[in-house]
């Protein structure tokens, strides 16, 4: 399952739908990314821009590779775009596997590739104005460990 | 051919896309970007560090040396910050 | 939050309760363990024995260490005992952190220590009878990587 | 002092616990287990590979060389299989 959408989602409902009816699965890992706002640097919103056609294609390719590489039973990715307020979930990745290590590795792999290869761009909206979030070199490093 | 710009690149150019018809000697996507930059000073400045961008052809990320080969939609992608 | 209980739980509800109202958190990782039953080796139930007082104390100690080591904002562990049927969730671990790597590492650390140091013992109930699940040497190896 | 047995150890012994009063020369938990095994053939057999067990004192896992020191509850724990 891949969902690219500007609609809010419920992390728990998504998790429950994902992990039911798989008696061969022993482990599910869920990663949820949320909008942060720190006391010393509060933001009013996070605005996500997206190239939806490319996001759909790239995420589908990353998902297929992850399922094959870690022998996952299933994997699902949901990513929002548009204007999100602090504490709101931005995205969720879920993996289902026979055992825990494959589920963890699959989820980390998906996250590392999504960070660098999924066409989303974040803008932080604060009292002082709106600023693009800079890409982190550490995200490239995290992705490259899987090569 | 449609060229798409995203995020701060889109903002710097003040537009989200262009419609262009490159000459016959523009063969790869790298040639295409060189040709676009030669014809647009703001794009040239914004792409001063070209290595940081990725490029897509018909909604798939591809290497810079990929032939244009009748592409309908090419996008120039600043470093991504999703997830 | 630590819950040692013989009552069923809802993974999604637990996740939603855990991750709300933390605007300083950017990442939540949830691990859910479920009862497996394979087509070539079906089981009718998994029966978990537990030493509840020790479970409470050891899990509390593991949780405190994980929070300090990975700078987690919060961590929660729920573990069931008693008779569970295939597809039912056995346990859930959740971590909340500013960024994804700490949330992933914290959840893996908790799982690796729970596997070897939390006093639960599994018995598989099948048509042929009931058998104790053997501990895996790979679980000790997984735990030892954190030393 | 109460001694607790769990899982297949409990099944093999056909009981979940014992109440014992060890002699004064039984100082550590290791001494305690040696003394228990000397007095119980089924326990001795079941613990033929003692390294695989953990031991707890008053509901905390502790090293084998921990002094008994008035412990109220000691448990002998087969390898755990939770999670």
Coordinates of C-alpha atoms in Angstrom, one line a residue:
Chain A
X1 CA 0.0 0.0 0.0
X2 CA 1.3 3.4 -1.0
X3 CA -0.7 6.6 -0.2
X4 CA 0.4 10.1 -1.2
X5 CA -2.2 12.5 0.1
X6 CA -2.9 15.9 1.6
X7 CA -5.5 14.4 4.0
X8 CA -4.8 13.7 7.7
X9 CA -4.5 10.1 8.7
X10 CA -4.7 8.2 12.0
X11 CA -1.5 6.2 12.8
X12 CA -3.2 3.6 15.0
X13 CA -6.0 2.8 12.5
X14 CA -3.5 2.5 9.7
X15 CA -1.4 0.1 11.9
X16 CA -4.4 -2.1 12.8
X17 CA -5.5 -2.3 9.1
X18 CA -2.0 -3.2 8.1
X19 CA -1.2 -6.0 10.5
X20 CA -4.4 -8.0 10.6
X21 CA -4.9 -11.4 8.9
X22 CA -1.3 -12.4 8.5
X23 CA -0.8 -15.4 10.7
X24 CA 2.6 -16.1 9.1
X25 CA 3.8 -12.7 10.4
X26 CA 5.6 -12.5 13.8
X27 CA 6.8 -8.9 13.7
X28 CA 5.5 -5.5 12.6
X29 CA 7.5 -2.3 12.8
X30 CA 5.9 1.1 12.4
X31 CA 7.7 4.4 11.9
X32 CA 5.6 7.5 12.4
X33 CA 7.1 11.0 11.6
X34 CA 5.5 14.0 13.3
X35 CA 5.7 17.7 13.0
X36 CA 8.1 19.0 15.6
X37 CA 7.9 22.4 17.3
X38 CA 10.6 23.2 19.9
X39 CA 10.1 25.7 22.8
X40 CA 13.2 27.7 21.8
X41 CA 12.3 27.6 18.1
X42 CA 8.5 27.2 17.8
X43 CA 6.9 26.8 14.3
X44 CA 3.3 27.4 13.4
X45 CA 3.2 24.8 10.6
X46 CA 5.2 22.6 8.3
X47 CA 4.3 23.0 4.6
X48 CA 5.2 20.1 2.4
X49 CA 5.6 20.4 -1.4
X50 CA 5.4 17.2 -3.4
X51 CA 5.7 16.0 -7.0
X52 CA 3.0 13.3 -6.7
X53 CA 3.6 11.3 -9.9
X54 CA 7.3 11.0 -9.1
X55 CA 6.6 10.2 -5.4
X56 CA 4.3 7.4 -6.4
X57 CA 6.8 5.9 -8.8
X58 CA 9.9 6.2 -6.6
X59 CA 8.2 5.0 -3.4
X60 CA 6.8 2.0 -5.3
X61 CA 10.3 1.1 -6.5
X62 CA 11.8 1.5 -3.0
X63 CA 9.1 -0.6 -1.5
X64 CA 9.6 -3.4 -4.1
X65 CA 13.3 -3.5 -3.4
X66 CA 12.8 -3.5 0.4
X67 CA 10.3 -6.4 0.2
X68 CA 12.7 -8.5 -1.9
X69 CA 15.8 -7.6 0.1
X70 CA 14.4 -8.3 3.5
X71 CA 11.9 -11.0 2.6
X72 CA 9.1 -8.8 4.0
X73 CA 5.5 -10.2 4.0
X74 CA 4.2 -6.7 3.3
X75 CA 5.3 -3.0 3.5
X76 CA 3.2 0.1 3.4
X77 CA 4.1 3.8 3.1
X78 CA 1.8 6.8 3.6
X79 CA 3.2 10.3 3.1
X80 CA 1.3 13.6 3.4
X81 CA 1.8 16.9 1.7
X82 CA 0.3 20.4 2.3
X83 CA 0.1 22.4 5.5
X84 CA 0.5 20.4 8.8
X85 CA 0.5 21.8 12.3
X86 CA 2.8 20.7 15.2
X87 CA 2.2 17.2 16.6
X88 CA 0.4 16.1 13.4
X89 CA 1.7 12.9 11.8
X90 CA 3.5 13.6 8.5
X91 CA 4.2 10.0 7.3
X92 CA 4.2 6.4 8.3
X93 CA 6.1 3.4 7.2
X94 CA 5.1 -0.1 8.2
X95 CA 6.8 -3.5 7.6
X96 CA 5.6 -7.0 8.3
X97 CA 8.0 -10.0 8.6
X98 CA 8.3 -13.4 10.1
X99 CA 10.9 -12.2 12.6
X100 CA 11.9 -8.9 14.2
X101 CA 15.3 -8.1 12.6
X102 CA 13.9 -8.2 9.0
X103 CA 11.0 -5.9 10.1
X104 CA 13.3 -3.4 11.7
X105 CA 15.8 -3.5 8.8
X106 CA 13.1 -3.1 6.2
X107 CA 11.6 -0.1 8.0
X108 CA 15.0 1.6 8.4
X109 CA 15.8 0.9 4.8
X110 CA 12.5 2.4 3.6
X111 CA 13.0 5.5 5.8
X112 CA 16.6 6.1 4.7
X113 CA 15.7 5.9 1.0
X114 CA 12.5 8.0 1.5
X115 CA 14.6 10.8 3.1
X116 CA 16.8 11.2 0.1
X117 CA 14.8 9.9 -2.9
X118 CA 11.2 10.8 -2.3
X119 CA 10.3 14.1 -3.9
X120 CA 9.0 16.1 -0.9
X121 CA 10.3 19.4 0.3
X122 CA 9.6 20.9 3.7
X123 CA 9.1 24.5 4.6
X124 CA 8.9 25.7 8.2
X125 CA 6.3 28.4 8.9
X126 CA 7.2 30.5 12.0
X127 CA 6.3 34.0 13.3
X128 CA 9.4 35.4 11.6
X129 CA 8.5 34.0 8.2
X130 CA 8.8 30.8 6.1
X131 CA 12.0 29.0 5.4
X132 CA 12.9 25.9 3.4
X133 CA 14.3 23.0 5.5
X134 CA 17.9 22.2 4.4
X135 CA 18.7 18.7 3.4
X136 CA 21.1 16.9 5.8
X137 CA 24.3 15.2 4.6
X138 CA 23.7 12.6 7.4
X139 CA 20.6 11.5 5.4
X140 CA 22.9 10.6 2.4
X141 CA 25.2 8.8 4.8
X142 CA 22.3 6.8 6.3
X143 CA 21.1 5.8 2.8
X144 CA 24.6 4.8 1.6
X145 CA 25.0 2.2 4.4
X146 CA 22.6 -0.1 2.5
X147 CA 24.8 -0.1 -0.7
Chain B
X1 CA 8.8 19.4 -23.6
X2 CA 7.7 20.4 -20.2
X3 CA 10.4 21.3 -17.6
X4 CA 9.2 21.3 -13.9
X5 CA 10.9 23.2 -11.0
X6 CA 10.2 22.5 -7.4
X7 CA 10.6 24.0 -3.9
X8 CA 13.2 26.8 -3.6
X9 CA 14.2 26.4 -7.2
X10 CA 10.6 27.1 -8.2
X11 CA 10.5 30.1 -5.9
X12 CA 13.8 31.6 -7.2
X13 CA 12.6 31.3 -10.8
X14 CA 9.1 32.6 -9.9
X15 CA 7.5 29.8 -12.0
X16 CA 6.8 26.1 -11.7
X17 CA 7.4 25.1 -15.3
X18 CA 8.6 26.0 -18.8
X19 CA 7.7 24.6 -22.2
X20 CA 10.8 24.3 -24.3
X21 CA 12.0 22.9 -27.6
X22 CA 15.7 22.2 -27.4
X23 CA 17.8 22.0 -30.6
X24 CA 18.9 18.7 -32.0
X25 CA 22.4 18.7 -30.5
X26 CA 20.9 18.6 -27.0
X27 CA 21.0 14.8 -26.5
X28 CA 21.2 14.0 -22.8
X29 CA 19.4 15.5 -19.7
X30 CA 22.8 17.0 -18.8
X31 CA 22.9 18.7 -22.2
X32 CA 19.4 19.9 -21.6
X33 CA 20.2 21.5 -18.3
X34 CA 23.4 23.1 -19.8
X35 CA 21.3 24.5 -22.6
X36 CA 18.5 25.7 -20.2
X37 CA 21.2 27.4 -17.9
X38 CA 22.8 29.1 -20.9
X39 CA 19.5 30.7 -21.8
X40 CA 18.4 31.7 -18.3
X41 CA 20.6 33.6 -15.9
X42 CA 18.5 33.0 -12.7
X43 CA 18.4 29.3 -13.4
X44 CA 22.2 29.4 -14.0
X45 CA 22.8 31.1 -10.7
X46 CA 20.3 28.9 -8.8
X47 CA 22.1 25.8 -10.2
X48 CA 25.6 27.0 -9.4
X49 CA 26.1 23.7 -7.5
X50 CA 24.5 21.3 -10.0
X51 CA 25.6 18.1 -8.2
X52 CA 23.1 18.6 -5.4
X53 CA 20.1 18.3 -7.8
X54 CA 18.5 15.1 -9.1
X55 CA 16.7 14.9 -12.4
X56 CA 13.6 13.0 -13.5
X57 CA 12.3 12.0 -16.9
X58 CA 8.6 11.1 -17.3
X59 CA 8.3 10.9 -13.4
X60 CA 11.2 8.6 -12.8
X61 CA 14.6 9.7 -11.3
X62 CA 17.3 8.9 -13.8
X63 CA 21.1 9.5 -14.2
X64 CA 22.1 12.8 -15.7
X65 CA 23.6 11.1 -18.8
X66 CA 20.2 9.6 -19.8
X67 CA 19.2 10.5 -23.4
X68 CA 16.2 12.9 -23.6
X69 CA 14.7 10.6 -26.3
X70 CA 11.4 12.3 -26.6
X71 CA 10.8 12.9 -22.9
X72 CA 7.5 14.7 -22.2
X73 CA 8.3 15.9 -18.7
X74 CA 11.6 16.6 -17.1
X75 CA 11.9 17.9 -13.5
X76 CA 14.9 19.5 -11.8
X77 CA 14.8 18.4 -8.2
X78 CA 16.5 20.2 -5.3
X79 CA 17.7 18.0 -2.4
X80 CA 14.7 16.3 -0.9
X81 CA 13.6 16.8 2.7
X82 CA 10.6 14.5 3.1
X83 CA 10.2 11.6 5.5
Chain C
X1 CA 4.5 3.1 30.7
X2 CA 4.9 -0.6 31.4
X3 CA 2.0 -3.1 31.3
X4 CA 2.3 -6.8 32.1
X5 CA -1.2 -8.2 31.6
X6 CA -3.2 -11.2 30.5
X7 CA -5.8 -9.0 28.8
X8 CA -5.8 -8.5 25.0
X9 CA -4.7 -5.0 23.7
X10 CA -5.3 -3.0 20.6
X11 CA -1.9 -2.0 19.0
X12 CA -3.3 1.0 17.2
X13 CA -5.1 2.5 20.2
X14 CA -1.9 2.0 22.2
X15 CA 0.2 3.8 19.6
X16 CA -2.2 6.7 19.4
X17 CA -2.3 7.2 23.2
X18 CA 1.5 7.0 23.3
X19 CA 2.4 9.5 20.6
X20 CA 0.0 12.4 21.3
X21 CA 0.9 15.7 23.0
X22 CA 4.7 15.6 22.4
X23 CA 5.4 18.5 20.0
X24 CA 9.1 18.0 20.6
X25 CA 9.0 14.5 19.2
X26 CA 9.7 14.0 15.5
X27 CA 9.8 10.2 15.4
X28 CA 7.9 7.3 16.9
X29 CA 8.9 3.6 16.4
X30 CA 6.5 0.8 17.3
X31 CA 7.3 -2.9 17.4
X32 CA 4.4 -5.3 17.6
X33 CA 5.0 -9.0 18.1
X34 CA 2.2 -11.4 17.0
X35 CA 1.4 -15.1 17.4
X36 CA 2.6 -16.9 14.2
X37 CA 1.1 -20.0 12.8
X38 CA 2.6 -21.4 9.6
X39 CA 0.7 -23.5 7.1
X40 CA 3.3 -26.4 7.3
X41 CA 3.4 -26.2 11.1
X42 CA 0.2 -24.8 12.4
X43 CA -0.4 -24.1 16.1
X44 CA -3.7 -23.6 17.9
X45 CA -2.3 -21.3 20.6
X46 CA 0.8 -19.8 22.3
X47 CA 0.8 -20.0 26.0
X48 CA 3.0 -17.5 27.8
X49 CA 4.1 -18.1 31.4
X50 CA 5.4 -15.1 33.3
X51 CA 7.0 -14.1 36.6
X52 CA 5.1 -10.8 36.9
X53 CA 7.1 -9.1 39.8
X54 CA 10.4 -9.8 38.1
X55 CA 9.0 -8.8 34.7
X56 CA 7.9 -5.4 36.0
X57 CA 11.3 -4.8 37.7
X58 CA 13.5 -5.9 34.8
X59 CA 11.5 -4.2 32.1
X60 CA 11.5 -1.0 34.2
X61 CA 15.3 -1.2 34.4
X62 CA 15.7 -1.9 30.7
X63 CA 13.4 1.0 29.9
X64 CA 15.3 3.5 32.1
X65 CA 18.6 2.5 30.5
X66 CA 17.2 2.8 27.0
X67 CA 15.8 6.3 27.7
X68 CA 19.1 7.5 29.0
X69 CA 21.3 5.8 26.4
X70 CA 19.3 7.0 23.3
X71 CA 17.9 10.3 24.8
X72 CA 14.4 9.1 24.2
X73 CA 11.4 11.4 25.0
X74 CA 9.4 8.4 26.2
X75 CA 9.3 4.6 25.9
X76 CA 6.5 2.1 26.6
X77 CA 6.4 -1.6 26.8
X78 CA 3.3 -3.9 27.0
X79 CA 3.7 -7.6 27.3
X80 CA 0.9 -10.2 27.6
X81 CA 0.9 -13.6 29.2
X82 CA -1.6 -16.4 29.2
X83 CA -3.2 -18.2 26.2
X84 CA -3.1 -16.3 22.9
X85 CA -4.3 -17.5 19.5
X86 CA -2.6 -17.0 16.1
X87 CA -2.6 -13.4 14.8
X88 CA -3.1 -12.0 18.2
X89 CA -0.6 -9.3 19.4
X90 CA 1.8 -10.6 22.1
X91 CA 3.6 -7.5 23.0
X92 CA 4.4 -4.0 21.9
X93 CA 7.4 -1.7 22.4
X94 CA 7.2 2.0 21.5
X95 CA 9.8 4.8 21.5
X96 CA 9.5 8.5 21.0
X97 CA 12.5 10.7 20.0
X98 CA 13.5 13.9 18.3
X99 CA 14.8 12.1 15.3
X100 CA 14.4 8.7 13.6
X101 CA 17.7 7.0 14.4
X102 CA 17.3 7.3 18.2
X103 CA 13.8 6.0 18.0
X104 CA 14.8 3.0 15.9
X105 CA 17.9 2.2 18.0
X106 CA 15.9 2.5 21.3
X107 CA 13.2 0.2 20.0
X108 CA 15.7 -2.4 18.9
X109 CA 17.6 -2.2 22.1
X110 CA 14.5 -2.7 24.1
X111 CA 13.5 -5.7 22.0
X112 CA 16.9 -7.3 22.2
X113 CA 17.0 -7.0 26.0
X114 CA 13.4 -8.1 26.4
X115 CA 14.1 -11.3 24.5
X116 CA 16.8 -12.4 26.8
X117 CA 16.1 -10.7 30.1
X118 CA 12.3 -10.5 30.5
X119 CA 10.9 -13.5 32.4
X120 CA 8.4 -14.9 29.9
X121 CA 8.4 -18.4 28.6
X122 CA 6.4 -19.5 25.5
X123 CA 4.7 -22.8 24.9
X124 CA 3.3 -23.8 21.5
X125 CA 0.0 -25.6 21.6
X126 CA -0.6 -27.8 18.5
X127 CA -2.8 -30.8 17.5
X128 CA 0.2 -33.1 18.5
X129 CA 0.6 -31.6 21.9
X130 CA 2.3 -28.7 23.7
X131 CA 6.0 -27.9 23.5
X132 CA 8.2 -25.2 25.1
X133 CA 9.8 -22.9 22.7
X134 CA 13.6 -23.1 22.8
X135 CA 15.6 -20.0 23.4
X136 CA 17.7 -18.9 20.5
X137 CA 21.5 -18.3 20.6
X138 CA 20.9 -15.5 18.1
X139 CA 18.9 -13.6 20.7
X140 CA 22.0 -13.5 23.0
X141 CA 24.1 -12.3 20.0
X142 CA 21.6 -9.6 19.2
X143 CA 21.6 -8.3 22.8
X144 CA 25.4 -8.4 23.1
X145 CA 25.9 -6.0 20.2
X146 CA 24.8 -3.2 22.6
X147 CA 27.6 -3.9 25.1
Chain D
X1 CA 13.1 -18.8 52.1
X2 CA 10.9 -19.3 49.0
X3 CA 12.4 -20.9 45.9
X4 CA 10.4 -20.4 42.6
X5 CA 10.7 -22.6 39.5
X6 CA 9.4 -21.6 36.1
X7 CA 8.4 -23.0 32.7
X8 CA 9.9 -26.5 31.9
X9 CA 11.9 -26.5 35.1
X10 CA 8.6 -26.2 37.0
X11 CA 7.1 -29.0 34.9
X12 CA 10.0 -31.3 35.4
X13 CA 9.9 -30.8 39.2
X14 CA 6.1 -31.0 39.3
X15 CA 5.9 -28.0 41.6
X16 CA 6.2 -24.2 41.3
X17 CA 8.0 -23.6 44.5
X18 CA 9.8 -24.8 47.7
X19 CA 10.1 -23.4 51.2
X20 CA 13.7 -24.0 52.4
X21 CA 16.0 -23.1 55.3
X22 CA 19.6 -23.5 54.1
X23 CA 22.4 -24.1 56.6
X24 CA 24.7 -21.2 57.6
X25 CA 27.5 -22.2 55.3
X26 CA 25.3 -21.5 52.2
X27 CA 26.4 -17.9 51.6
X28 CA 25.8 -17.0 47.9
X29 CA 23.0 -17.9 45.5
X30 CA 25.5 -20.2 43.8
X31 CA 26.0 -22.0 47.1
X32 CA 22.2 -22.1 47.5
X33 CA 21.7 -23.8 44.1
X34 CA 24.5 -26.3 44.8
X35 CA 22.9 -27.2 48.1
X36 CA 19.4 -27.5 46.5
X37 CA 20.8 -29.8 43.8
X38 CA 22.6 -32.0 46.4
X39 CA 19.2 -32.5 48.1
X40 CA 17.0 -33.1 45.0
X41 CA 18.0 -35.5 42.2
X42 CA 15.4 -34.2 39.7
X43 CA 16.6 -30.6 40.2
X44 CA 20.2 -31.8 39.8
X45 CA 19.4 -33.5 36.5
X46 CA 17.3 -30.6 35.2
X47 CA 20.1 -28.2 36.0
X48 CA 22.9 -30.3 34.4
X49 CA 23.8 -27.3 32.3
X50 CA 23.6 -24.6 35.0
X51 CA 25.1 -21.8 32.9
X52 CA 21.9 -21.5 30.9
X53 CA 19.9 -20.4 33.9
X54 CA 19.6 -17.0 35.4
X55 CA 18.8 -16.4 39.0
X56 CA 16.8 -13.7 40.8
X57 CA 16.7 -12.5 44.3
X58 CA 13.6 -10.6 45.6
X59 CA 12.4 -10.2 42.0
X60 CA 15.6 -8.8 40.5
X61 CA 18.0 -10.7 38.3
X62 CA 21.4 -10.8 40.0
X63 CA 24.8 -12.5 39.5
X64 CA 25.3 -16.0 40.8
X65 CA 27.9 -14.9 43.4
X66 CA 25.4 -12.5 45.1
X67 CA 25.1 -13.2 48.9
X68 CA 21.8 -14.6 49.9
X69 CA 21.7 -12.1 52.8
X70 CA 18.2 -12.8 54.0
X71 CA 16.6 -13.1 50.6
X72 CA 12.8 -13.9 50.9
X73 CA 12.3 -15.1 47.3
X74 CA 14.8 -16.7 44.9
X75 CA 13.8 -17.9 41.5
X76 CA 15.7 -20.2 39.1
X77 CA 15.0 -19.0 35.6
X78 CA 15.3 -21.2 32.4
X79 CA 16.4 -19.3 29.3
X80 CA 13.7 -16.8 28.5
X81 CA 11.6 -16.8 25.3
X82 CA 9.4 -13.7 25.6
X83 CA 9.2 -10.7 23.2

